[in-house]
Amino acid sequence: MNFASNDYLGLALDGTLAEAAARAARELGAGRGASRLVAGDSPLHRAVEEATADLLGAPASILFGSGYAVNTGLLPVMAGEGDVIVSDALNHASIVDGCRLSRARTLVVPHGDVDALDQRLATADTRRKIVVTETVFSMDGDVAPLVDISAVCARHGALLVPDEAHAFGVFGPRGAGVAAALGELPCDTVRVVTLGKAVGAHGAVVVGGAATVALLKNRARTFVYATAPPPAVCAAALAGLRLLATAASS
Ligand SMILES: *Cc1c(COP(=O)(O)O)cnc(C)c1O
């Protein structure tokens, strides 16, 4: 028994995922040999993106090699010098590093403190305001007050970036996450989900509007300058996503 892993649904050891990975490796090879934008792209990568967007009911999505790569690639695209990012004190290291790499002014608010968030946003006199938070916190396991956070974001015209790493597959309808459980949020959002925890594979996906995703495909350095994820990883993730979708509907 292992109570310390993030393999919440036991999918990492599921035969369906392992078999899909083995088949993809046999048929398509072990690696892609180039980044997605050069020659590494494949229908399998796009299938993972589409399956994730379908599950989250979002228009567009982009697959990264890992959740760490998402946060260090996404935040520097969404914010830069002269912008403000408000970040929860208990946010994951990859979010902290993404904030640093963005060169935006990062204001850290006490964990789960919506009033502090409101005050920080009210005093931030900047072009762009980004609020980034985990939805289920990795270490404490508590859930962010996303309804209140999104209302504050809407009031201040801030973009909300919920990181659903520990929620995806477990919380919300069909495992689509905490944000999905709340329906339409009042503010703009760009959602982050990972495929290496409850989905049992590896990688991570950013889900959002078509324009944001197109921007990330061309500007996120951890996407543009990284070798495309291997076929076996994509096939395992796709099998995990399909199990989620079918388990939830049966
Ligand atoms: C685990 C985790 C990540 C990193 O995801 P990997 O795919 O393991 O790189 C990012 N954000 C949060 C909140 C996490 O818990």
Short mmCIF file of C-alpha atoms and ligand atoms in Angstrom, two decimals:
data_model
loop_
_atom_site.label_atom_id
_atom_site.label_comp_id
_atom_site.label_asym_id
_atom_site.label_seq_id
_atom_site.Cartn_x
_atom_site.Cartn_y
_atom_site.Cartn_z
CA MET A 1 0.00 0.00 0.00
CA ASN A 2 1.30 3.45 -0.92
CA PHE A 3 -0.40 6.43 0.71
CA ALA A 4 2.26 8.92 -0.35
CA SER A 5 1.87 9.07 -4.13
CA ASN A 6 -0.35 11.30 -6.27
CA ASP A 7 -1.66 8.31 -8.23
CA TYR A 8 -5.09 8.92 -6.70
CA LEU A 9 -7.03 6.56 -9.01
CA GLY A 10 -4.41 3.83 -9.35
CA LEU A 11 -4.14 4.56 -13.07
CA ALA A 12 -0.32 4.73 -13.12
CA LEU A 13 -0.27 0.96 -12.63
CA ASP A 14 -3.37 0.22 -14.73
CA GLY A 15 -2.79 -2.31 -17.50
CA THR A 16 -4.81 -0.31 -20.03
CA LEU A 17 -2.42 2.65 -19.80
CA ALA A 18 0.71 0.49 -19.83
CA GLU A 19 -0.57 -1.46 -22.84
CA ALA A 20 -1.43 1.74 -24.73
CA ALA A 21 2.04 3.10 -23.97
CA ALA A 22 3.74 -0.10 -25.14
CA ARG A 23 1.72 -0.19 -28.36
CA ALA A 24 2.48 3.46 -29.14
CA ALA A 25 6.20 2.92 -28.55
CA ARG A 26 6.23 -0.15 -30.82
CA GLU A 27 4.31 1.60 -33.60
CA LEU A 28 5.67 5.15 -33.40
CA GLY A 29 9.06 4.82 -31.72
CA ALA A 30 10.49 5.84 -28.38
CA GLY A 31 10.93 9.57 -28.97
CA ARG A 32 9.88 12.37 -31.28
CA GLY A 33 13.34 13.80 -31.88
CA ALA A 34 12.22 17.44 -32.15
CA SER A 35 9.94 20.04 -30.64
CA ARG A 36 6.27 20.13 -31.62
CA LEU A 37 6.73 23.22 -33.80
CA VAL A 38 9.64 21.73 -35.76
CA ALA A 39 8.96 18.06 -36.58
CA GLY A 40 7.83 16.48 -33.30
CA ASP A 41 4.09 17.04 -33.62
CA SER A 42 1.75 14.07 -34.12
CA PRO A 43 -1.98 13.28 -34.13
CA LEU A 44 -1.46 11.66 -30.72
CA HIS A 45 -0.36 14.98 -29.17
CA ARG A 46 -3.41 16.70 -30.61
CA ALA A 47 -5.65 13.87 -29.39
CA VAL A 48 -4.43 14.42 -25.81
CA GLU A 49 -5.14 18.14 -26.16
CA GLU A 50 -8.61 17.55 -27.59
CA ALA A 51 -9.55 14.93 -24.98
CA THR A 52 -8.53 17.32 -22.19
CA ALA A 53 -10.38 20.29 -23.68
CA ASP A 54 -13.48 18.09 -24.17
CA LEU A 55 -13.40 16.96 -20.55
CA LEU A 56 -13.10 20.57 -19.37
CA GLY A 57 -15.58 21.94 -21.91
CA ALA A 58 -13.04 24.47 -23.16
CA PRO A 59 -12.37 25.70 -26.70
CA ALA A 60 -8.60 25.13 -26.91
CA SER A 61 -5.68 23.45 -25.15
CA ILE A 62 -1.93 22.92 -25.36
CA LEU A 63 0.12 19.97 -24.06
CA PHE A 64 3.41 20.57 -22.23
CA GLY A 65 6.02 18.05 -21.10
CA SER A 66 5.15 18.55 -17.42
CA GLY A 67 3.29 20.73 -14.96
CA TYR A 68 6.57 22.33 -13.99
CA ALA A 69 7.09 23.27 -17.63
CA VAL A 70 3.57 24.73 -17.80
CA ASN A 71 4.00 27.11 -14.90
CA THR A 72 7.49 28.24 -15.86
CA GLY A 73 6.33 28.71 -19.47
CA LEU A 74 2.81 30.06 -19.01
CA LEU A 75 3.32 32.80 -16.41
CA PRO A 76 6.13 34.60 -18.33
CA VAL A 77 3.82 34.73 -21.38
CA MET A 78 0.83 36.05 -19.46
CA ALA A 79 2.76 38.65 -17.43
CA GLY A 80 5.95 40.65 -17.73
CA GLU A 81 7.75 43.70 -16.42
CA GLY A 82 5.23 46.32 -15.33
CA ASP A 83 2.56 43.72 -14.56
CA VAL A 84 1.47 42.24 -11.26
CA ILE A 85 1.01 38.59 -10.28
CA VAL A 86 -0.76 37.85 -7.01
CA SER A 87 0.25 34.43 -5.72
CA ASP A 88 -0.97 32.37 -2.74
CA ALA A 89 1.71 31.82 -0.08
CA LEU A 90 1.40 28.03 -0.40
CA ASN A 91 1.59 27.86 -4.20
CA HIS A 92 3.75 25.12 -5.76
CA ALA A 93 7.45 25.72 -6.47
CA SER A 94 6.80 25.72 -10.23
CA ILE A 95 4.39 28.65 -9.77
CA VAL A 96 6.96 30.50 -7.65
CA ASP A 97 9.58 29.97 -10.35
CA GLY A 98 7.14 30.99 -13.11
CA CYS A 99 6.48 34.25 -11.25
CA ARG A 100 10.23 34.90 -10.95
CA LEU A 101 10.86 34.17 -14.63
CA SER A 102 8.05 36.51 -15.70
CA ARG A 103 9.80 39.54 -14.12
CA ALA A 104 6.37 40.81 -13.11
CA ARG A 105 5.99 42.21 -9.60
CA THR A 106 4.85 39.25 -7.50
CA LEU A 107 2.68 39.95 -4.48
CA VAL A 108 2.36 36.96 -2.17
CA VAL A 109 -0.87 36.83 -0.18
CA PRO A 110 -1.45 34.76 2.97
CA HIS A 111 -2.86 31.32 2.16
CA GLY A 112 -6.54 31.45 1.15
CA ASP A 113 -6.91 35.10 2.22
CA VAL A 114 -9.46 36.58 -0.19
CA ASP A 115 -9.56 39.98 1.59
CA ALA A 116 -5.78 40.32 1.21
CA LEU A 117 -6.13 39.38 -2.45
CA ASP A 118 -8.79 42.05 -2.90
CA GLN A 119 -6.57 44.69 -1.26
CA ARG A 120 -3.51 43.78 -3.31
CA LEU A 121 -5.47 43.97 -6.56
CA ALA A 122 -7.04 47.27 -5.54
CA THR A 123 -3.62 48.87 -4.99
CA ALA A 124 -2.02 47.31 -8.09
CA ASP A 125 -2.09 50.07 -10.66
CA THR A 126 -0.79 48.02 -13.59
CA ARG A 127 -1.68 47.10 -17.13
CA ARG A 128 -2.17 43.43 -16.38
CA LYS A 129 -3.13 41.63 -13.21
CA ILE A 130 -2.81 37.87 -12.86
CA VAL A 131 -4.01 35.80 -9.91
CA VAL A 132 -2.50 32.35 -9.63
CA THR A 133 -3.59 29.67 -7.16
CA GLU A 134 -3.66 25.94 -6.75
CA THR A 135 -7.23 24.66 -6.47
CA VAL A 136 -6.47 21.67 -4.23
CA PHE A 137 -3.27 22.53 -2.36
CA SER A 138 -0.55 19.94 -2.73
CA MET A 139 0.70 19.89 0.84
CA ASP A 140 -2.33 20.82 2.97
CA GLY A 141 -5.01 19.24 0.78
CA ASP A 142 -7.44 22.12 1.29
CA VAL A 143 -9.52 23.64 -1.52
CA ALA A 144 -9.09 27.27 -2.60
CA PRO A 145 -12.20 29.49 -2.19
CA LEU A 146 -12.49 29.80 -5.97
CA VAL A 147 -15.98 31.36 -6.03
CA ASP A 148 -14.79 34.31 -3.91
CA ILE A 149 -11.43 34.50 -5.67
CA SER A 150 -13.07 34.63 -9.10
CA ALA A 151 -15.50 37.34 -7.97
CA VAL A 152 -12.56 39.46 -6.75
CA CYS A 153 -10.72 38.84 -10.05
CA ALA A 154 -13.80 39.90 -12.03
CA ARG A 155 -14.10 43.11 -10.00
CA HIS A 156 -10.47 44.06 -10.67
CA GLY A 157 -10.23 42.80 -14.26
CA ALA A 158 -7.64 40.20 -13.28
CA LEU A 159 -6.93 36.97 -15.15
CA LEU A 160 -7.31 33.89 -12.93
CA VAL A 161 -4.93 30.96 -13.38
CA PRO A 162 -6.16 27.97 -11.35
CA ASP A 163 -3.63 25.12 -11.16
CA GLU A 164 -5.69 21.93 -10.86
CA ALA A 165 -2.72 19.52 -10.54
CA HIS A 166 -4.14 17.75 -7.48
CA ALA A 167 -7.81 18.22 -8.41
CA PHE A 168 -7.86 17.00 -12.01
CA GLY A 169 -9.37 13.52 -12.22
CA VAL A 170 -10.64 13.66 -8.66
CA PHE A 171 -12.77 16.79 -8.12
CA GLY A 172 -15.67 18.11 -10.19
CA PRO A 173 -17.92 16.57 -12.84
CA ARG A 174 -16.07 13.78 -14.73
CA GLY A 175 -12.99 14.72 -12.72
CA ALA A 176 -12.71 18.00 -14.64
CA GLY A 177 -11.52 19.88 -11.55
CA VAL A 178 -12.65 22.38 -8.94
CA ALA A 179 -13.19 25.21 -11.44
CA ALA A 180 -15.36 22.96 -13.64
CA ALA A 181 -17.52 22.10 -10.63
CA LEU A 182 -18.39 25.78 -10.27
CA GLY A 183 -19.62 26.20 -13.84
CA GLU A 184 -19.07 29.51 -15.58
CA LEU A 185 -16.73 31.72 -13.49
CA PRO A 186 -17.26 35.50 -13.67
CA CYS A 187 -13.63 36.29 -14.64
CA ASP A 188 -11.26 35.31 -17.45
CA THR A 189 -9.45 32.06 -16.67
CA VAL A 190 -6.62 29.98 -18.08
CA ARG A 191 -6.70 26.57 -16.41
CA VAL A 192 -3.79 24.23 -15.74
CA VAL A 193 -4.22 20.46 -15.35
CA THR A 194 -1.54 17.80 -15.07
CA LEU A 195 -1.51 14.26 -16.45
CA GLY A 196 1.04 12.77 -14.05
CA LYS A 197 -1.12 12.62 -10.94
CA ALA A 198 -4.67 11.19 -11.02
CA VAL A 199 -4.50 10.60 -14.79
CA GLY A 200 -1.60 8.21 -14.18
CA ALA A 201 0.68 9.24 -17.05
CA HIS A 202 2.86 12.32 -17.51
CA GLY A 203 2.63 15.83 -18.94
CA ALA A 204 0.30 18.77 -18.40
CA VAL A 205 -2.23 20.78 -20.37
CA VAL A 206 -3.22 24.45 -20.39
CA VAL A 207 -6.87 24.95 -21.26
CA GLY A 208 -8.30 28.27 -22.34
CA GLY A 209 -9.43 30.47 -25.19
CA ALA A 210 -8.14 29.95 -28.74
CA ALA A 211 -6.14 33.20 -28.77
CA THR A 212 -4.38 32.45 -25.48
CA VAL A 213 -3.52 28.92 -26.58
CA ALA A 214 -2.19 30.18 -29.94
CA LEU A 215 -0.05 32.70 -28.08
CA LEU A 216 1.34 29.97 -25.80
CA LYS A 217 2.12 27.71 -28.78
CA ASN A 218 4.35 30.43 -30.18
CA ARG A 219 5.70 32.13 -27.07
CA ALA A 220 5.91 29.73 -24.13
CA ARG A 221 9.61 28.89 -24.03
CA THR A 222 9.11 25.57 -22.22
CA PHE A 223 6.84 24.48 -25.09
CA VAL A 224 8.66 25.98 -28.08
CA TYR A 225 12.16 24.91 -27.05
CA ALA A 226 11.38 21.45 -25.64
CA THR A 227 11.29 18.07 -27.39
CA ALA A 228 7.73 16.86 -27.96
CA PRO A 229 6.50 14.35 -25.35
CA PRO A 230 7.12 10.72 -26.45
CA PRO A 231 4.28 8.70 -28.06
CA ALA A 232 4.13 6.26 -25.14
CA VAL A 233 3.47 9.11 -22.72
CA CYS A 234 0.76 10.60 -24.94
CA ALA A 235 -0.92 7.21 -25.45
CA ALA A 236 -0.93 6.51 -21.71
CA ALA A 237 -2.37 9.95 -20.97
CA LEU A 238 -5.04 9.49 -23.62
CA ALA A 239 -5.99 6.10 -22.17
CA GLY A 240 -6.18 7.64 -18.69
CA LEU A 241 -8.35 10.51 -19.95
CA ARG A 242 -10.67 8.04 -21.70
CA LEU A 243 -11.01 5.95 -18.55
CA LEU A 244 -11.98 9.12 -16.67
CA ALA A 245 -14.57 10.07 -19.25
CA THR A 246 -16.13 6.60 -19.45
CA ALA A 247 -16.02 5.87 -15.71
CA ALA A 248 -17.79 9.13 -15.04
CA SER A 249 -20.55 8.48 -17.56
CA SER A 250 -21.30 4.87 -16.49
C1 LIG B 1 2.79 18.47 -9.10
C2 LIG B 1 2.46 19.87 -9.38
C3 LIG B 1 2.99 20.53 -10.48
C4 LIG B 1 4.04 19.91 -11.33
O1 LIG B 1 3.51 18.97 -12.20
P1 LIG B 1 4.49 17.89 -12.86
O2 LIG B 1 3.70 17.38 -14.02
O3 LIG B 1 4.77 16.86 -11.82
O4 LIG B 1 5.72 18.64 -13.30
C5 LIG B 1 2.55 21.81 -10.75
N1 LIG B 1 1.66 22.43 -9.96
C6 LIG B 1 1.15 21.84 -8.87
C7 LIG B 1 0.17 22.57 -8.04
C8 LIG B 1 1.54 20.55 -8.53
O5 LIG B 1 1.04 19.96 -7.44
#
